[in-house]
Coordinates of C-alpha atoms and ligand atoms in Angstrom, one line a residue:
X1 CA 0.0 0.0 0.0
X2 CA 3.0 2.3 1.0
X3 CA 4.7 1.5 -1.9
X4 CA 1.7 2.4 -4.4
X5 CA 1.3 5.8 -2.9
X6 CA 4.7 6.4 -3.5
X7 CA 4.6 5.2 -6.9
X8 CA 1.5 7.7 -7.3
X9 CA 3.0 10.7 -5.5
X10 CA 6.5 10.2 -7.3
X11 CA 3.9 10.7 -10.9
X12 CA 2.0 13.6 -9.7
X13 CA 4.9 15.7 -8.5
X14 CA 6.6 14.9 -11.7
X15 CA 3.6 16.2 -13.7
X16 CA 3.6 19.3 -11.1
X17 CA 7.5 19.9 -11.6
X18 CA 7.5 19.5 -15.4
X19 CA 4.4 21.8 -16.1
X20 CA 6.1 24.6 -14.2
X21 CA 9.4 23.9 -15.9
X22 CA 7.8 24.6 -18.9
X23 CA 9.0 28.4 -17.5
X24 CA 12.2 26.8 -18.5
X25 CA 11.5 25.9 -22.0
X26 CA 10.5 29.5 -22.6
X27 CA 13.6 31.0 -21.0
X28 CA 15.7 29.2 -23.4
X29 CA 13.6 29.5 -26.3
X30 CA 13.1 33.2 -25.9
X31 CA 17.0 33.9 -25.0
X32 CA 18.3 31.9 -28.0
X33 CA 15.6 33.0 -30.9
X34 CA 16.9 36.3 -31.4
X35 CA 20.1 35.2 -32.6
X36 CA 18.5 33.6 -35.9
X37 CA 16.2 36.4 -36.4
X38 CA 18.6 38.9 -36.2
X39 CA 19.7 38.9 -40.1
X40 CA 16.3 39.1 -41.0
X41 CA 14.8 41.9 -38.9
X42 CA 18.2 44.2 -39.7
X43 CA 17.3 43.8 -43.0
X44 CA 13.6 44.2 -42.9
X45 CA 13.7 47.4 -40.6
X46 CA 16.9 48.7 -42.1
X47 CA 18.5 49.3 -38.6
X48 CA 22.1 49.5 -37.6
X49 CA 24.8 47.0 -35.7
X50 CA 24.4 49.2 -33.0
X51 CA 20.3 49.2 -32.6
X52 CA 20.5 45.5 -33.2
X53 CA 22.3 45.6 -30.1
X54 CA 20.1 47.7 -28.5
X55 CA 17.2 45.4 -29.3
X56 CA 19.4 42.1 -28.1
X57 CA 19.7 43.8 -24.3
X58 CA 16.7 44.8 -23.6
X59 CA 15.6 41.4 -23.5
X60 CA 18.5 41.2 -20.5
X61 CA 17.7 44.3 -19.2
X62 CA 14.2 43.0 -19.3
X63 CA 15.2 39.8 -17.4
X64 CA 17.5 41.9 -14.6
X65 CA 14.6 44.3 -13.9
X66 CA 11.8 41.2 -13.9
X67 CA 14.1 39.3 -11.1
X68 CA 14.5 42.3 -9.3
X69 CA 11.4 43.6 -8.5
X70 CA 9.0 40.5 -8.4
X71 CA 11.1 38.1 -5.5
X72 CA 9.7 40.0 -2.6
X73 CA 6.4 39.6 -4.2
X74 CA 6.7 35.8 -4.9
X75 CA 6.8 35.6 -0.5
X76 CA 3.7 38.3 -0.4
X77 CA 1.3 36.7 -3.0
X78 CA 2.4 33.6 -3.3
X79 CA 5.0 31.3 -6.3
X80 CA 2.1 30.5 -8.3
X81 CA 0.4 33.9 -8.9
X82 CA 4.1 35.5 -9.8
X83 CA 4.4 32.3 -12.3
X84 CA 1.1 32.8 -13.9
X85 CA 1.8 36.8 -14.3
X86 CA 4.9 35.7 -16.2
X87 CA 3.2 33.0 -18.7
X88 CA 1.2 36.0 -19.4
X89 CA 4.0 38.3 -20.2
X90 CA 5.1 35.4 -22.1
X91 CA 2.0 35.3 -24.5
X92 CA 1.9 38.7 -24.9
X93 CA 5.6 39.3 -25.3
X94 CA 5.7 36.7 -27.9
X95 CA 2.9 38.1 -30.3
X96 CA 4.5 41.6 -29.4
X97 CA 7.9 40.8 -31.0
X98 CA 6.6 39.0 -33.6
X99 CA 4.1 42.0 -34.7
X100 CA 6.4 44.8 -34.0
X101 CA 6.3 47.2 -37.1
X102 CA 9.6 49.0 -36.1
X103 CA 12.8 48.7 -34.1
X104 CA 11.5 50.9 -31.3
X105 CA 8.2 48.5 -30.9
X106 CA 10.9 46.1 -31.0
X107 CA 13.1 47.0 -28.3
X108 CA 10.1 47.6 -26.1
X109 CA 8.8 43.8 -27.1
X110 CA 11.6 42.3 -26.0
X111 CA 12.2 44.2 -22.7
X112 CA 9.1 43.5 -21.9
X113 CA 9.6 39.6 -22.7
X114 CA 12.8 39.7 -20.4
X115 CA 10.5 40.5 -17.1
X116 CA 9.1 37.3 -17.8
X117 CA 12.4 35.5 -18.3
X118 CA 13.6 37.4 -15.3
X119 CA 10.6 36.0 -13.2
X120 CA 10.5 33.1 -14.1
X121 CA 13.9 32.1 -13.8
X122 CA 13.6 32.5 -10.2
X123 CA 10.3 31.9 -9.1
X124 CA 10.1 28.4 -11.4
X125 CA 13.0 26.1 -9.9
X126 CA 11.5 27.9 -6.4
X127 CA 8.4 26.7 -6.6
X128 CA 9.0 23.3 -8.0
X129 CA 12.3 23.2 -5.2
X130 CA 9.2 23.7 -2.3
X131 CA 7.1 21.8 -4.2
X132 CA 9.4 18.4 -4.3
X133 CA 9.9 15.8 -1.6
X134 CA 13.3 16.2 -0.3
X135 CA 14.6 12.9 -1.7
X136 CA 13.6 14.0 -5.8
X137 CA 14.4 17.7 -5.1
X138 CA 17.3 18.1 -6.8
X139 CA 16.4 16.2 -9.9
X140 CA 13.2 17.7 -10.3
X141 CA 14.9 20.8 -10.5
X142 CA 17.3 19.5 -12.6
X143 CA 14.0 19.6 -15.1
X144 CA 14.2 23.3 -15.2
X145 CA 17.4 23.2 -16.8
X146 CA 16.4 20.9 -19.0
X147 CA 14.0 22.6 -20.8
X148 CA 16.2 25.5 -20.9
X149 CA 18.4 23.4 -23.1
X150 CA 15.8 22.0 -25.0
X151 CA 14.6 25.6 -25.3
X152 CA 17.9 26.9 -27.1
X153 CA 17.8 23.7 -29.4
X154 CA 14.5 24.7 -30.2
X155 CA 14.8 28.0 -30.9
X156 CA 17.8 27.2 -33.4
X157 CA 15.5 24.7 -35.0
X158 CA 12.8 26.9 -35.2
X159 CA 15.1 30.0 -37.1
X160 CA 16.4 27.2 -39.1
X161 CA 13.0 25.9 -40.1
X162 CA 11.9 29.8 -40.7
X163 CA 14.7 31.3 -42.1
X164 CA 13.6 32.0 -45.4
X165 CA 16.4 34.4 -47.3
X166 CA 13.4 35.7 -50.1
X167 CA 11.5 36.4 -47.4
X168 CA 12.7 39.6 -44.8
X169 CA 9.9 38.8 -42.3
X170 CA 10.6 35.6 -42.0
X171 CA 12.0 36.4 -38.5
X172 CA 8.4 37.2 -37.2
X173 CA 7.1 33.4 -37.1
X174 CA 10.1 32.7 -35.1
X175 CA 9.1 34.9 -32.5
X176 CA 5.1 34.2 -32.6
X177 CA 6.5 30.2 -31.9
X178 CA 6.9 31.3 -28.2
X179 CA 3.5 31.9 -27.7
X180 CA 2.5 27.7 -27.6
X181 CA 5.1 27.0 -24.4
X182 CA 3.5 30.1 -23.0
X183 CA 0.0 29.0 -23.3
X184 CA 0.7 25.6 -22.1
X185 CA 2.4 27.1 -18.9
X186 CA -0.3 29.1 -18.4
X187 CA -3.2 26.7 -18.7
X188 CA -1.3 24.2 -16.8
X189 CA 0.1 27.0 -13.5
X190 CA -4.1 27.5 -12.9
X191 CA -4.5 23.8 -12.2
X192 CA -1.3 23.4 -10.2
X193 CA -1.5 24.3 -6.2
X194 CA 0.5 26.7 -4.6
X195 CA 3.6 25.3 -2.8
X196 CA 3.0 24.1 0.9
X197 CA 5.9 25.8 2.6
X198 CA 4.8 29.0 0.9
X199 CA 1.1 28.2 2.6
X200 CA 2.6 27.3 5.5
X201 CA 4.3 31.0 5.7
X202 CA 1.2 32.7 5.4
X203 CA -0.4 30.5 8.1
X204 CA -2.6 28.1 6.2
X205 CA -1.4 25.2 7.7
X206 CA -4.2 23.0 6.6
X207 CA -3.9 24.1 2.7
X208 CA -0.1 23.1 3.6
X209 CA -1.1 19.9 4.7
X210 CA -3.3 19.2 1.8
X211 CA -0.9 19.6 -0.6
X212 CA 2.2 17.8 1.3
X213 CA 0.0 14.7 1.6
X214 CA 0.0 14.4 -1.9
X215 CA 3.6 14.9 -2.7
X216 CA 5.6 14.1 0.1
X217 CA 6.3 10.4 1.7
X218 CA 4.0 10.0 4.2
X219 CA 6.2 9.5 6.8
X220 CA 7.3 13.0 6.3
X221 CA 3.9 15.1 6.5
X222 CA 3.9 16.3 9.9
X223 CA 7.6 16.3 10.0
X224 CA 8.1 18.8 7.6
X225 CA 5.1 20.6 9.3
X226 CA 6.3 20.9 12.2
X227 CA 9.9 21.8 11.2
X228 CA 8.5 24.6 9.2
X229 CA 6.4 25.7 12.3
X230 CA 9.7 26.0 14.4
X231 CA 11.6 27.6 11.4
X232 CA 8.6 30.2 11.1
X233 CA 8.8 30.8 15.0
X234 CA 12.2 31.3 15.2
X235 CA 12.0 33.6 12.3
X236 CA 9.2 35.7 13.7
X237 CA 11.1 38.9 14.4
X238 CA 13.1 39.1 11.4
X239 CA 11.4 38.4 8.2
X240 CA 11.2 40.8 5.3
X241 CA 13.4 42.3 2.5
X242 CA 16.5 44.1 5.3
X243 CA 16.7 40.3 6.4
X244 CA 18.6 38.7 3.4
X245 CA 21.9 41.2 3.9
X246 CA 21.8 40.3 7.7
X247 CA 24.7 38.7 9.0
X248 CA 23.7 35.0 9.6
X249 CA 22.9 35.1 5.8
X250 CA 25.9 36.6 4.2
X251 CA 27.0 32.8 3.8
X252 CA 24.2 31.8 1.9
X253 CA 24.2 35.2 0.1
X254 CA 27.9 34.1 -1.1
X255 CA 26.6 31.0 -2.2
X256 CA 23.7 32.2 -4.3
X257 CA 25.7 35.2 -5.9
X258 CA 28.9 33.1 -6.4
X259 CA 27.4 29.9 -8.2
X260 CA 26.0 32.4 -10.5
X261 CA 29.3 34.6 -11.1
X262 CA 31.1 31.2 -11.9
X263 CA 28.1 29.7 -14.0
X264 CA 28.3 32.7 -16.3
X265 CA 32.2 33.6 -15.8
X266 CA 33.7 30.0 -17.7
X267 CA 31.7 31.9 -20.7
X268 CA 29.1 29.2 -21.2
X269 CA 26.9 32.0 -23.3
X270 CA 29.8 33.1 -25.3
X271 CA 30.0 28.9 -26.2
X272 CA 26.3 29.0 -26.5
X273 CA 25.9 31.8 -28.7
X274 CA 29.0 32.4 -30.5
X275 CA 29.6 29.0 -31.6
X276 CA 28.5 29.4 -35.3
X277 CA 31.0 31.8 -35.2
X278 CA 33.6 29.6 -33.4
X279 CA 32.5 27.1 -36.1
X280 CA 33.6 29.8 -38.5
X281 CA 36.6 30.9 -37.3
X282 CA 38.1 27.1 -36.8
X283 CA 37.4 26.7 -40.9
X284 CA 33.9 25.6 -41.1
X285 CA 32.5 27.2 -44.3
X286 CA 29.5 29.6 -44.6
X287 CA 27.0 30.5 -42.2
X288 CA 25.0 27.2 -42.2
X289 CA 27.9 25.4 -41.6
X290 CA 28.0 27.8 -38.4
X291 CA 24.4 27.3 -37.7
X292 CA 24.4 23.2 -37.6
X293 CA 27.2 23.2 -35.9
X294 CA 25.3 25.3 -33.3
X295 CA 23.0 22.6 -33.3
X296 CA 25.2 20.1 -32.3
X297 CA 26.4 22.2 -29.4
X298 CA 22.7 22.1 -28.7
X299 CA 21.8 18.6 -28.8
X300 CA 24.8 17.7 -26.8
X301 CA 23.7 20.4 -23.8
X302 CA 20.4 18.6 -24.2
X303 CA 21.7 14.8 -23.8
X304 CA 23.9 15.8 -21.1
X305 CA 21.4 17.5 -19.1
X306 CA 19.5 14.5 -19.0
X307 CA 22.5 12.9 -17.9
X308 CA 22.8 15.7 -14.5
X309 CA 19.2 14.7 -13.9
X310 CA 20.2 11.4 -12.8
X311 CA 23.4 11.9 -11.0
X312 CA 22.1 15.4 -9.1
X313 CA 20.7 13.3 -6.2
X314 CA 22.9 10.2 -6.3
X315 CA 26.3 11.2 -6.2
X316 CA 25.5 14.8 -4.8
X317 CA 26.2 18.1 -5.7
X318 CA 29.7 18.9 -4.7
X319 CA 31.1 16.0 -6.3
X320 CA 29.2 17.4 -9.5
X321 CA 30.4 20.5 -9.1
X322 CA 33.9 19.4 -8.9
X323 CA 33.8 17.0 -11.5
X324 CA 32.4 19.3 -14.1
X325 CA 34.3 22.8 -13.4
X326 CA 37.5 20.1 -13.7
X327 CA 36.3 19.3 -17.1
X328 CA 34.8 22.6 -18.0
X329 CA 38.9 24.0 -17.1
X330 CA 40.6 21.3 -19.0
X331 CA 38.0 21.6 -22.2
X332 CA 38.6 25.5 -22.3
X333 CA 42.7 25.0 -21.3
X334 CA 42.5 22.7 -24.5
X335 CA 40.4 25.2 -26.6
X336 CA 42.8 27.8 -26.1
X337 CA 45.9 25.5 -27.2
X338 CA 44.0 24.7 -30.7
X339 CA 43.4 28.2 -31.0
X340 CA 47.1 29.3 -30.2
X341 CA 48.4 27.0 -32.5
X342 CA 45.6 26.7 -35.0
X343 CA 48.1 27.4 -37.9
X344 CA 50.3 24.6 -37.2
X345 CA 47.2 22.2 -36.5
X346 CA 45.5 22.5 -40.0
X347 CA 42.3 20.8 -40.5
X348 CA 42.8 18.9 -37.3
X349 CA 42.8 22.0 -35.1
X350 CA 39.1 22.8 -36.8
X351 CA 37.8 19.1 -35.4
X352 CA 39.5 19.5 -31.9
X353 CA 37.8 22.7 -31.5
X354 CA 34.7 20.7 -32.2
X355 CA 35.5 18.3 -29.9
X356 CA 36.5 20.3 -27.0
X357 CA 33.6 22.7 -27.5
X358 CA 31.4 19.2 -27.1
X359 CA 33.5 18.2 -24.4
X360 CA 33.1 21.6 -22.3
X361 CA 29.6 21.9 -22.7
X362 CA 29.0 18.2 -21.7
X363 CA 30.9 19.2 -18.7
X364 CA 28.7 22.2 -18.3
X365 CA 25.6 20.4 -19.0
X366 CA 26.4 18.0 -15.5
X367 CA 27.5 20.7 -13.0
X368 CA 26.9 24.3 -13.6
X369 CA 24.2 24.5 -15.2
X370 CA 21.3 22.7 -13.6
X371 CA 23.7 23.7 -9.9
X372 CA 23.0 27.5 -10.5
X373 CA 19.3 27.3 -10.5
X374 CA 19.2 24.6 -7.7
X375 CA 21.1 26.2 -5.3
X376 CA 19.3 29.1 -5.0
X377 CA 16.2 27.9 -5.1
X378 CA 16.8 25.6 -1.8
X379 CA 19.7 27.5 0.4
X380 CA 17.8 30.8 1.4
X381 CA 15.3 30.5 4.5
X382 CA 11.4 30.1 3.8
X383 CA 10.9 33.8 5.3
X384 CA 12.9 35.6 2.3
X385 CA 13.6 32.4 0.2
X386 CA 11.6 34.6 -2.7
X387 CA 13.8 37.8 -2.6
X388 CA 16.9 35.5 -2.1
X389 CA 16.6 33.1 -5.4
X390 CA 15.8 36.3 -7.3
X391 CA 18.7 38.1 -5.6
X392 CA 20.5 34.9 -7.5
X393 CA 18.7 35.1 -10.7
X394 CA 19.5 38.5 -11.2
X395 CA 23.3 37.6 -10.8
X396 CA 22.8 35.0 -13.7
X397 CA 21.8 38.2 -15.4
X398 CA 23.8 40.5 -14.8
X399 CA 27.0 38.3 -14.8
X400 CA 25.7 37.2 -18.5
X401 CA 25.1 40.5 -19.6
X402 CA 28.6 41.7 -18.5
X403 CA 30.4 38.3 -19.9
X404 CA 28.6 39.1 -23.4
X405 CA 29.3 42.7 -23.0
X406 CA 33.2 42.0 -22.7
X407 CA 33.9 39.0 -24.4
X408 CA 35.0 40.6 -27.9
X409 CA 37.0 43.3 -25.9
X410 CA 39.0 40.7 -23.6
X411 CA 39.4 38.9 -27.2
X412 CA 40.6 41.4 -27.9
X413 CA 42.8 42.0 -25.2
X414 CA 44.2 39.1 -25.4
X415 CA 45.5 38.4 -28.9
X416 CA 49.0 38.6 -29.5
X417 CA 49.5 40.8 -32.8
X418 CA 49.7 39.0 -35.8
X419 CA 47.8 35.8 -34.4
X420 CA 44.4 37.3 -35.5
X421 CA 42.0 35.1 -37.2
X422 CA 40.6 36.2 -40.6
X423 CA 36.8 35.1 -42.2
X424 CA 35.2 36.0 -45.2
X425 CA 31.4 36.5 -43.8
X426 CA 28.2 38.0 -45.6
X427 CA 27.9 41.0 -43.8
X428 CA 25.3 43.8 -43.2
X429 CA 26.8 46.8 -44.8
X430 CA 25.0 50.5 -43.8
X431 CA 26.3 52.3 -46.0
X432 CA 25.3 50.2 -49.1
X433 CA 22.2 49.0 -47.1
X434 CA 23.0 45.3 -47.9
X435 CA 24.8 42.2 -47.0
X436 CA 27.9 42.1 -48.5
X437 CA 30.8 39.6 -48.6
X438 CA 33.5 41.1 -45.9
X439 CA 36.8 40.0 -44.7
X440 CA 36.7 39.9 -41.0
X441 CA 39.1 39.9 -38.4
X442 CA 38.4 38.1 -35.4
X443 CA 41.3 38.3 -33.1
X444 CA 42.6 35.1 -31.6
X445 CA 39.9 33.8 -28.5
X446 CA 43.1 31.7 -27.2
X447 CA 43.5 34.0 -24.3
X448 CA 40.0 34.5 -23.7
X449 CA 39.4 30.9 -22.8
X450 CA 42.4 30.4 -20.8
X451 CA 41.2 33.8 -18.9
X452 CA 37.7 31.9 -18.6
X453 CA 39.8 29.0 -17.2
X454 CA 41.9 30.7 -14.7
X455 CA 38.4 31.9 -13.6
X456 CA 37.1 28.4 -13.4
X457 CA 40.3 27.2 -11.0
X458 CA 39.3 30.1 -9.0
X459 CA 35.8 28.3 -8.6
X460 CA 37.3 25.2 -7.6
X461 CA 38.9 26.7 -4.3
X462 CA 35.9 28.9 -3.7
X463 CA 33.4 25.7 -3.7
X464 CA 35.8 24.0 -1.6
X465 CA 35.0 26.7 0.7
X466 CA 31.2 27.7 -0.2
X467 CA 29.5 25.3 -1.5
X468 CA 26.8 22.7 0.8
X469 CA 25.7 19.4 0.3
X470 CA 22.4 19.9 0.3
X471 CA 21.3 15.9 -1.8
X472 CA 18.7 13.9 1.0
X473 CA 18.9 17.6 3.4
X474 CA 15.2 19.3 3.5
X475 CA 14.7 22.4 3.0
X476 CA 14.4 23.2 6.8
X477 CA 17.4 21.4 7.8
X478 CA 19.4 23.5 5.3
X479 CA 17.8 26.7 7.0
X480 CA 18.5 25.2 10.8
X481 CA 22.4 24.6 9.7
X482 CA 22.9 28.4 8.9
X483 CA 20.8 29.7 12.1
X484 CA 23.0 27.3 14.3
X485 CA 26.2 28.9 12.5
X486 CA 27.4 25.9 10.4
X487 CA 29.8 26.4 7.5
X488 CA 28.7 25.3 4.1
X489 CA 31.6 22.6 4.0
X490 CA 29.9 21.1 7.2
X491 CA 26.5 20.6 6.0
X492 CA 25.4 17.1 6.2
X493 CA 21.9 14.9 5.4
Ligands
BGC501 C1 22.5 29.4 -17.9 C2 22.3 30.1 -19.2 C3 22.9 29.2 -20.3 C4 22.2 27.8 -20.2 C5 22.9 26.9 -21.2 C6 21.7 28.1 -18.0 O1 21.8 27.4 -16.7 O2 21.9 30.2 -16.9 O3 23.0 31.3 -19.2 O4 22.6 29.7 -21.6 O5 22.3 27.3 -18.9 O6 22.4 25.6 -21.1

């Protein structure tokens, strides 16, 4: 009988966590459409390098201001209300950029499409975090960064399955495509409950109950009930927004802000979204070449992540940790070798690129990525867990706007004169007002991925010091090991 109710709860809180992580599906989707649409839209609206930049950030400056402002709201009205106000931005977003007659509608589309990225990229791994049975809690939120992966793929199928080079608003059906993962999360967030330690804040105990004895073992009901009772008494004095920068949270502060500077510092989104031009610059010909080989990059983030699912709460999260950012270091040491010495390595270097560009993002795909978005959905306290995952989110994005922001310039930087790397690339040319073939060059990125690796050795010794085991720990155990004044290293299930 025990074992059938498990069975049953493991399904429903599977259906739960995978609905909501539909958020995730639309984060990728929505960050990685723009870059196939981009050719088109210049073209169509006649607009500048610079205004297609312009158009590119607001979506990030969307994102920052969306986790900024809505975390204290997800602990006033609740994870499920702030959800279902994204999935509506979403919608509306979607059918905005798609419509948008100029670049200024534009830019306004897609900063209004990043508040619902923003949101939702804190408030979805919360909820499903609260929403999960200890044991499952890191893979379900694994799921989040799942579809975020699947999201990019998609969104580089979807601009290769609209890309239509006789047609100049071709770019507008790759944006309307985000208005079906929108819809779904949105019909599907109405029938999902709210999460039972967010009830349990406001006082509904009974609500709480309700929903724990559907999801959690049953041995664990009034267990968890009562620890969140004696978390929420403890905490009585000192909840609200002042109480995240308090002292006995600066740990957990570290923790939330730092997973999130070394997620985006190893330069995962200049992998991600550069790669056609890596592709290009190693001696793959033409921009499809570029494009497929973008593909790839997705399909092996996707298989990977799948991968992380599986191993998040077996062999725990440090181990993961370690083991990727050691593989994510050697993958871009390597990188930066084939780049150094690309002339000398002929068509070989252009394959090892591949390879190590695989390698790193398999590497990636285990540790950092789904580790970001767990961690701070479970290490901040139930009082101000809201306004502390968003104070992580908007790390993600600020860290990823500043990586994207200098990536070219440390480039840059760091290319020895002489080394540079030329392309012949069909480029948008103002002053003709058309794409023209133009020689290019690129610099050498050698030093720019042995800069992103020095970072990543620096993360080693700073999870040594920082970073919990939180696999088989609940949520208020993890909140009773910082009141007590335990150090991350020392946290234990
Ligand atoms: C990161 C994104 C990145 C994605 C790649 C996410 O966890 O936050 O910046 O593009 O992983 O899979």
């Amino acid at each position: 009988m025990k074992k059938e109710q498990n069975a049953y709860n493991k399904h429903l809180v599977v259906v739960i966590a995978a609905i909501a992580a539909t958020g995730g599906l639309l984060f990728g989707f929505d960050t990685g459409v723009i870059s196939g649409a981009i050719p088109f839209f210049q073209q169509d609206f006649q607009i500048s390098d610079s205004m297609v930049e312009n158009i590119t950030t607001a979506g990030l400056v969307g994102a920052v201001i969306g986790a900024m402002f809505t975390g204290r709201l997800s602990d006033i009205i609740g994870r499920k209300k702030v959800i279902l106000i994204a999935s509506v931005i979403f919608v509306i977003g979607a059918i905005w950029s798609g419509w948008a007659p100029n670049d200024y509608t534009l830019i306004a589309a897609r900063l209004f499409l990043g508040l619902a990225i923003g949101i939702s990229s804190f408030s979805v791994p919360l909820y499903i975090a609260e929403i999960s049975p200890t044991r499952l809690r890191g893979r379900l939120v694994s799921l989040f960064q799942l579809l975020i992966t699947i999201g990019i793929l998609v969104s580089y199928l979807s601009d290769l399955a609209f890309a239509d080079n006789n047609d100049l608003s071709s770019w507008r059906p790759m944006f309307y495509v985000g208005v079906i993962p929108g819809i779904i999360l949105l019909i599907g967030m109405l029938f999902l409950p709210e999460t039972p330690r967010w009830l349990m804040s406001k006082g509904r105990e009974t609500e709480s109950r309700q929903v724990l004895k559907k999801i959690e073992e049953p041995g664990m009901v009034e267990v968890s009930i009562q620890q969140m009772k004696d978390d929420l008494e403890k905490d009585k004095s000192r909840a609200g927004l002042s109480e995240v920068f308090k002292p006995w949270l600066r740990t957990v502060l570290i923790i939330a802000v730092g997973i999130m500077f070394f997620q985006q510092f190893v330069g995962i989104n200049t992998v991600i979204y550069y790669s056609p031009k890596i592709f290009m610059i190693v001696g793959f010909e033409g921009a499809r070449a570029g494009i497929w080989g973008a593909v790839s990059v997705g399909v092996v983030n996707v298989i990977f992540t799948v991968l992380s699912i599986f191993l998040i709460d077996k062999i725990g999260r440090r181990k993961l940790y370690f083991i990727g950012m050691s593989g994510i270091v050697f993958s871009l040491l390597a990188l930066g070798a084939v780049f150094a010495f690309h002339a000398s390595l002929g068509d070989l270097g252009k394959w090892m690129a591949i390879v190590f560009v695989w390698v790193y993002i398999a590497f990636f795909a285990i540790s950092l990525g789904p580790l970001g978005w767990l961690f701070i959905s479970e290490v901040f306290p139930l009082r101000v867990r809201g306004i502390g995952s968003s104070i992580g989110s908007l790390s993600n994005w600020f860290f990823n706007g500043l990586v994207a922001f200098t990536f070219f310039k440390i480039v840059k930087l760091f290319t020895v004169q002489g080394t540079g790397i030329v392309t012949h690339e069909k480029l948008y040319d103002a002053a003709t007002n058309s794409f023209i073939m133009q020689t290019v060059n690129n610099g050498n990125p050698a030093g720019a991925f042995w800069f992103y690796a020095f970072i990543g050795i620096a993360g080693l010794v700073w999870g040594y010091f920082f970073l919990p085991e939180t696999k088989g720990v609940s949520l208020e155990k993890i909140e009773e090991h910082w009141r007590n004044g335990g150090k991350p290293r020392d946290l234990k299930a």
